[in-house]
Amino acid sequence: MQILELGSVSLSLDENIATITLNRPEARNALNTALCQDLHAAIREVGARQDVHVVLIRANGPVFCAGADLKERKEMNEDQIRARRIKAFAVYAAIEELPMPVVAVVEGPAVGSGCEIAGACDFIIASQAASFRYPEARWGTVGATQRLPRIVGRRIAKELMFTGREVSAWEAVEIGLVNQVRPNEEFPDFVMELARSIAAAPGAAMRSAKRTIDRGVDDTRFGALAHEILAIEENLNQGTWRAGMTSFS
């Protein structure tokens, strides 16, 4: 296993699995400028690697991410806040643009920016200890208004934003925010089994499936079909499909 320490983020590379860990437990992994920069650096590192088949994004400590670092923000003027928020938006977009599957592993509270980090992943898995909260509007600011309604729908997104209430891991599954929940004691084994299962699949096919889904849902029905046809043609030209079929047989 290879481990890289990138300031407030650690990156481990184990065979075809990359794990990016938010590492500010003393600040409940609150998102400040340094964490934005370090997380972006880790994302660039794994994005450039063909040997990474799946990425896990998780956190050190009992809190996944407590949201924006309000202590830092209190010392900022308006222009500095704008610059910091642009850095955060760039990180969320970079997570979404990673070519391989990206899974958020949430084992504690995710608040505000923490929900944005998790929501930018392809899907979320959670332990029973996880919870989710979108308090931006209640705090007198604006944020998390775009990913959430695309995941859970407009009406549920509005209710969560307007009330700022905490959503348990089990309710998060019911509303479609989280894909699967496991008891705390089962969660570590479940995470690794899931990661190994995805990592064992053909990397090129997984990247193609992700790209085709993401492009297709934002296109018309006929445009979406064209994306899949192009992906099929690329797959056939690569020739890797034959090895996959042989292995399956």
Coordinates of C-alpha atoms in Angstrom, one line a residue:
M1 CA 0.0 0.0 0.0
Q2 CA 1.2 3.5 -0.9
I3 CA 0.2 6.4 1.4
L4 CA 0.5 10.1 0.5
E5 CA 0.0 12.8 3.1
L6 CA -1.3 16.0 1.4
G7 CA -1.7 18.4 4.3
S8 CA -5.2 18.0 5.6
V9 CA -5.9 15.0 3.3
S10 CA -4.4 11.6 3.1
L11 CA -4.4 9.4 0.0
S12 CA -3.8 5.7 0.1
L13 CA -3.4 3.5 -3.0
D14 CA -3.9 -0.2 -2.6
E15 CA -3.9 -2.2 -5.8
N16 CA -6.8 -0.7 -7.8
I17 CA -8.5 1.1 -4.9
A18 CA -7.7 4.8 -4.0
T19 CA -8.9 6.1 -0.6
I20 CA -9.1 9.9 -0.1
T21 CA -9.5 10.7 3.6
L22 CA -10.4 14.1 5.0
N23 CA -8.0 14.6 7.9
R24 CA -9.0 17.5 10.1
P25 CA -10.6 15.6 12.9
E26 CA -9.7 18.3 15.5
A27 CA -12.0 20.7 13.4
R28 CA -14.6 18.0 12.6
N29 CA -13.2 18.0 9.1
A30 CA -14.7 21.4 8.4
L31 CA -14.0 22.7 4.9
N32 CA -11.5 25.5 4.9
T33 CA -9.2 26.9 2.2
A34 CA -6.4 24.5 2.9
L35 CA -8.7 21.4 2.9
C36 CA -10.1 22.6 -0.5
Q37 CA -6.7 22.8 -1.9
D38 CA -5.5 19.5 -0.5
L39 CA -8.6 17.6 -1.5
H40 CA -8.3 19.0 -5.0
A41 CA -4.6 17.9 -5.2
A42 CA -5.6 14.4 -4.1
I43 CA -8.4 14.3 -6.8
R44 CA -5.9 15.4 -9.5
E45 CA -3.5 12.7 -8.4
V46 CA -6.0 9.8 -8.7
G47 CA -7.7 11.2 -11.8
A48 CA -4.4 10.9 -13.7
R49 CA -3.9 7.3 -12.8
Q50 CA -5.1 4.5 -15.1
D51 CA -4.5 1.8 -12.4
V52 CA -7.2 3.3 -10.1
H53 CA -10.5 1.5 -10.7
V54 CA -12.5 3.0 -7.8
V55 CA -12.1 5.9 -5.4
L56 CA -13.4 6.0 -1.8
I57 CA -13.9 9.4 -0.1
R58 CA -14.2 9.2 3.6
A59 CA -13.1 11.0 6.8
N60 CA -10.9 10.6 9.9
G61 CA -12.8 11.0 13.1
P62 CA -16.5 10.7 14.2
V63 CA -17.7 13.5 11.8
F64 CA -17.6 13.2 8.0
C65 CA -17.5 17.0 7.5
A66 CA -19.2 19.6 9.7
G67 CA -19.6 22.0 6.7
A68 CA -17.7 25.2 6.0
D69 CA -15.1 26.3 8.5
L70 CA -17.0 29.2 10.1
K71 CA -14.0 30.2 12.2
E72 CA -12.1 30.9 9.0
R73 CA -15.0 32.6 7.4
K74 CA -15.5 35.1 10.2
E75 CA -12.1 36.5 9.4
M76 CA -12.8 37.0 5.7
N77 CA -14.2 39.9 3.7
E78 CA -16.8 39.4 0.9
D79 CA -14.1 38.9 -1.8
Q80 CA -12.2 36.3 0.2
I81 CA -15.5 34.4 0.9
R82 CA -16.2 34.5 -2.9
A83 CA -12.7 33.1 -3.6
R84 CA -13.0 30.4 -1.0
R85 CA -16.4 29.3 -2.2
I86 CA -15.2 29.1 -5.8
K87 CA -12.4 26.8 -4.6
A88 CA -15.1 24.6 -3.0
F89 CA -17.2 24.5 -6.2
A90 CA -14.1 23.5 -8.1
V91 CA -13.5 20.6 -5.7
Y92 CA -17.1 19.4 -6.0
A93 CA -16.9 19.6 -9.8
A94 CA -13.5 17.7 -9.8
I95 CA -15.0 14.9 -7.8
E96 CA -17.9 14.6 -10.3
E97 CA -15.5 14.7 -13.2
L98 CA -13.3 11.8 -12.0
P99 CA -13.5 9.2 -14.8
M100 CA -13.7 6.1 -12.5
P101 CA -16.4 5.2 -9.9
V102 CA -16.3 7.4 -6.8
V103 CA -18.1 6.3 -3.6
A104 CA -18.7 8.4 -0.5
V105 CA -18.2 6.5 2.7
V106 CA -20.0 8.3 5.4
E107 CA -19.7 7.2 9.1
G108 CA -20.8 10.3 10.9
P109 CA -22.6 13.6 10.5
A110 CA -22.3 15.4 7.1
V111 CA -23.4 19.0 7.2
G112 CA -23.5 21.6 4.4
S113 CA -20.3 21.3 2.5
G114 CA -19.9 17.7 3.8
C115 CA -23.2 16.9 2.0
E116 CA -21.9 18.5 -1.1
I117 CA -18.7 16.4 -1.1
A118 CA -20.7 13.2 -0.6
G119 CA -23.3 14.3 -3.1
A120 CA -20.7 14.9 -5.8
C121 CA -19.7 11.2 -5.6
D122 CA -21.4 8.6 -7.8
F123 CA -23.2 7.3 -4.8
I124 CA -23.1 7.2 -1.0
I125 CA -22.9 4.3 1.5
A126 CA -23.4 5.0 5.1
S127 CA -23.1 3.4 8.6
Q128 CA -25.9 3.8 11.1
A129 CA -23.9 6.6 12.7
A130 CA -24.3 8.8 9.6
S131 CA -26.6 11.8 9.3
F132 CA -27.1 14.6 6.8
R133 CA -28.1 18.2 7.2
Y134 CA -28.5 21.2 4.8
P135 CA -28.5 24.3 7.1
E136 CA -27.3 26.9 4.6
A137 CA -30.5 28.9 4.3
R138 CA -31.2 28.7 8.0
W139 CA -27.7 30.2 8.5
G140 CA -28.6 33.1 6.2
T141 CA -26.4 32.0 3.3
V142 CA -26.9 30.1 0.0
G143 CA -25.5 26.7 -0.9
A144 CA -26.3 23.0 -1.8
T145 CA -29.3 24.1 -3.9
Q146 CA -28.3 22.3 -7.1
R147 CA -27.1 18.7 -6.4
L148 CA -29.7 17.9 -3.7
P149 CA -32.8 18.4 -5.9
R150 CA -31.2 16.4 -8.7
I151 CA -30.7 13.5 -6.2
V152 CA -33.9 13.5 -4.1
G153 CA -36.3 15.7 -6.1
R154 CA -37.4 19.3 -5.8
R155 CA -40.0 19.0 -3.0
I156 CA -37.9 17.0 -0.6
A157 CA -34.9 19.2 -1.3
K158 CA -36.9 22.3 -0.4
E159 CA -38.2 20.7 2.8
L160 CA -34.7 19.8 3.9
M161 CA -33.3 23.2 3.0
F162 CA -36.1 25.2 4.6
T163 CA -36.1 23.2 7.8
G164 CA -32.4 22.4 8.1
R165 CA -33.4 19.3 10.0
E166 CA -31.1 16.3 10.4
V167 CA -31.8 13.2 8.2
S168 CA -30.8 9.9 9.7
A169 CA -28.9 7.3 7.6
W170 CA -32.1 5.2 7.3
E171 CA -34.3 8.1 6.2
A172 CA -31.5 9.1 3.7
V173 CA -31.9 5.7 2.0
E174 CA -35.7 6.1 1.9
I175 CA -35.4 9.5 0.1
G176 CA -32.7 8.3 -2.3
L177 CA -29.8 10.3 -0.9
V178 CA -27.9 7.2 0.3
N179 CA -27.8 3.9 -1.5
Q180 CA -27.1 1.5 1.3
V181 CA -26.8 1.6 5.1
R182 CA -25.1 -1.0 7.3
P183 CA -24.8 -1.4 11.1
N184 CA -21.6 0.1 12.5
E185 CA -20.0 -3.2 13.3
E186 CA -20.6 -4.5 9.8
F187 CA -19.6 -1.4 7.9
P188 CA -15.8 -1.7 7.6
D189 CA -16.1 -5.2 5.9
F190 CA -19.0 -4.0 3.8
V191 CA -17.0 -1.0 2.5
M192 CA -14.0 -3.2 1.5
E193 CA -16.1 -5.9 -0.1
L194 CA -17.9 -3.2 -2.2
A195 CA -14.6 -1.5 -3.2
R196 CA -13.0 -4.8 -4.2
S197 CA -16.0 -5.8 -6.2
I198 CA -15.9 -2.6 -8.2
A199 CA -12.1 -2.7 -8.5
A200 CA -12.2 -6.2 -9.9
A201 CA -14.3 -5.2 -12.8
P202 CA -12.8 -4.1 -16.1
G203 CA -11.6 -0.5 -15.5
A204 CA -12.3 0.8 -19.0
A205 CA -15.8 -0.6 -19.0
M206 CA -16.6 1.0 -15.6
R207 CA -15.3 4.4 -16.8
S208 CA -17.3 4.1 -20.0
A209 CA -20.5 3.2 -18.1
K210 CA -20.1 6.2 -15.8
R211 CA -19.4 8.6 -18.7
T212 CA -22.4 7.3 -20.7
I213 CA -24.8 7.5 -17.7
D214 CA -23.7 11.0 -16.8
R215 CA -23.9 12.3 -20.4
G216 CA -27.1 10.5 -21.2
V217 CA -29.2 11.8 -18.3
D218 CA -28.5 15.4 -19.4
D219 CA -29.4 14.7 -23.0
T220 CA -32.5 13.8 -24.9
R221 CA -33.6 10.2 -25.3
F222 CA -32.1 9.9 -28.8
G223 CA -29.0 11.8 -27.7
A224 CA -28.5 9.5 -24.8
L225 CA -28.8 6.5 -27.1
A226 CA -26.1 8.0 -29.3
H227 CA -23.8 8.2 -26.3
E228 CA -24.3 4.5 -25.6
I229 CA -23.7 3.6 -29.3
L230 CA -20.5 5.5 -29.3
A231 CA -19.4 3.8 -26.1
I232 CA -20.2 0.4 -27.5
E233 CA -18.1 1.2 -30.6
E234 CA -15.2 2.3 -28.4
N235 CA -15.5 -0.9 -26.4
L236 CA -15.5 -3.1 -29.5
N237 CA -12.4 -1.2 -30.9
Q238 CA -10.5 -1.7 -27.7
G239 CA -11.1 -5.5 -27.8
T240 CA -11.2 -5.8 -24.0
W241 CA -14.9 -7.0 -24.1
R242 CA -13.7 -10.4 -25.4
A243 CA -11.5 -11.0 -22.4
G244 CA -14.3 -10.0 -20.1
M245 CA -16.8 -12.4 -21.8
T246 CA -14.2 -15.2 -21.6
S247 CA -13.6 -14.6 -17.9
F248 CA -17.4 -14.5 -17.3
S249 CA -17.9 -17.8 -19.1

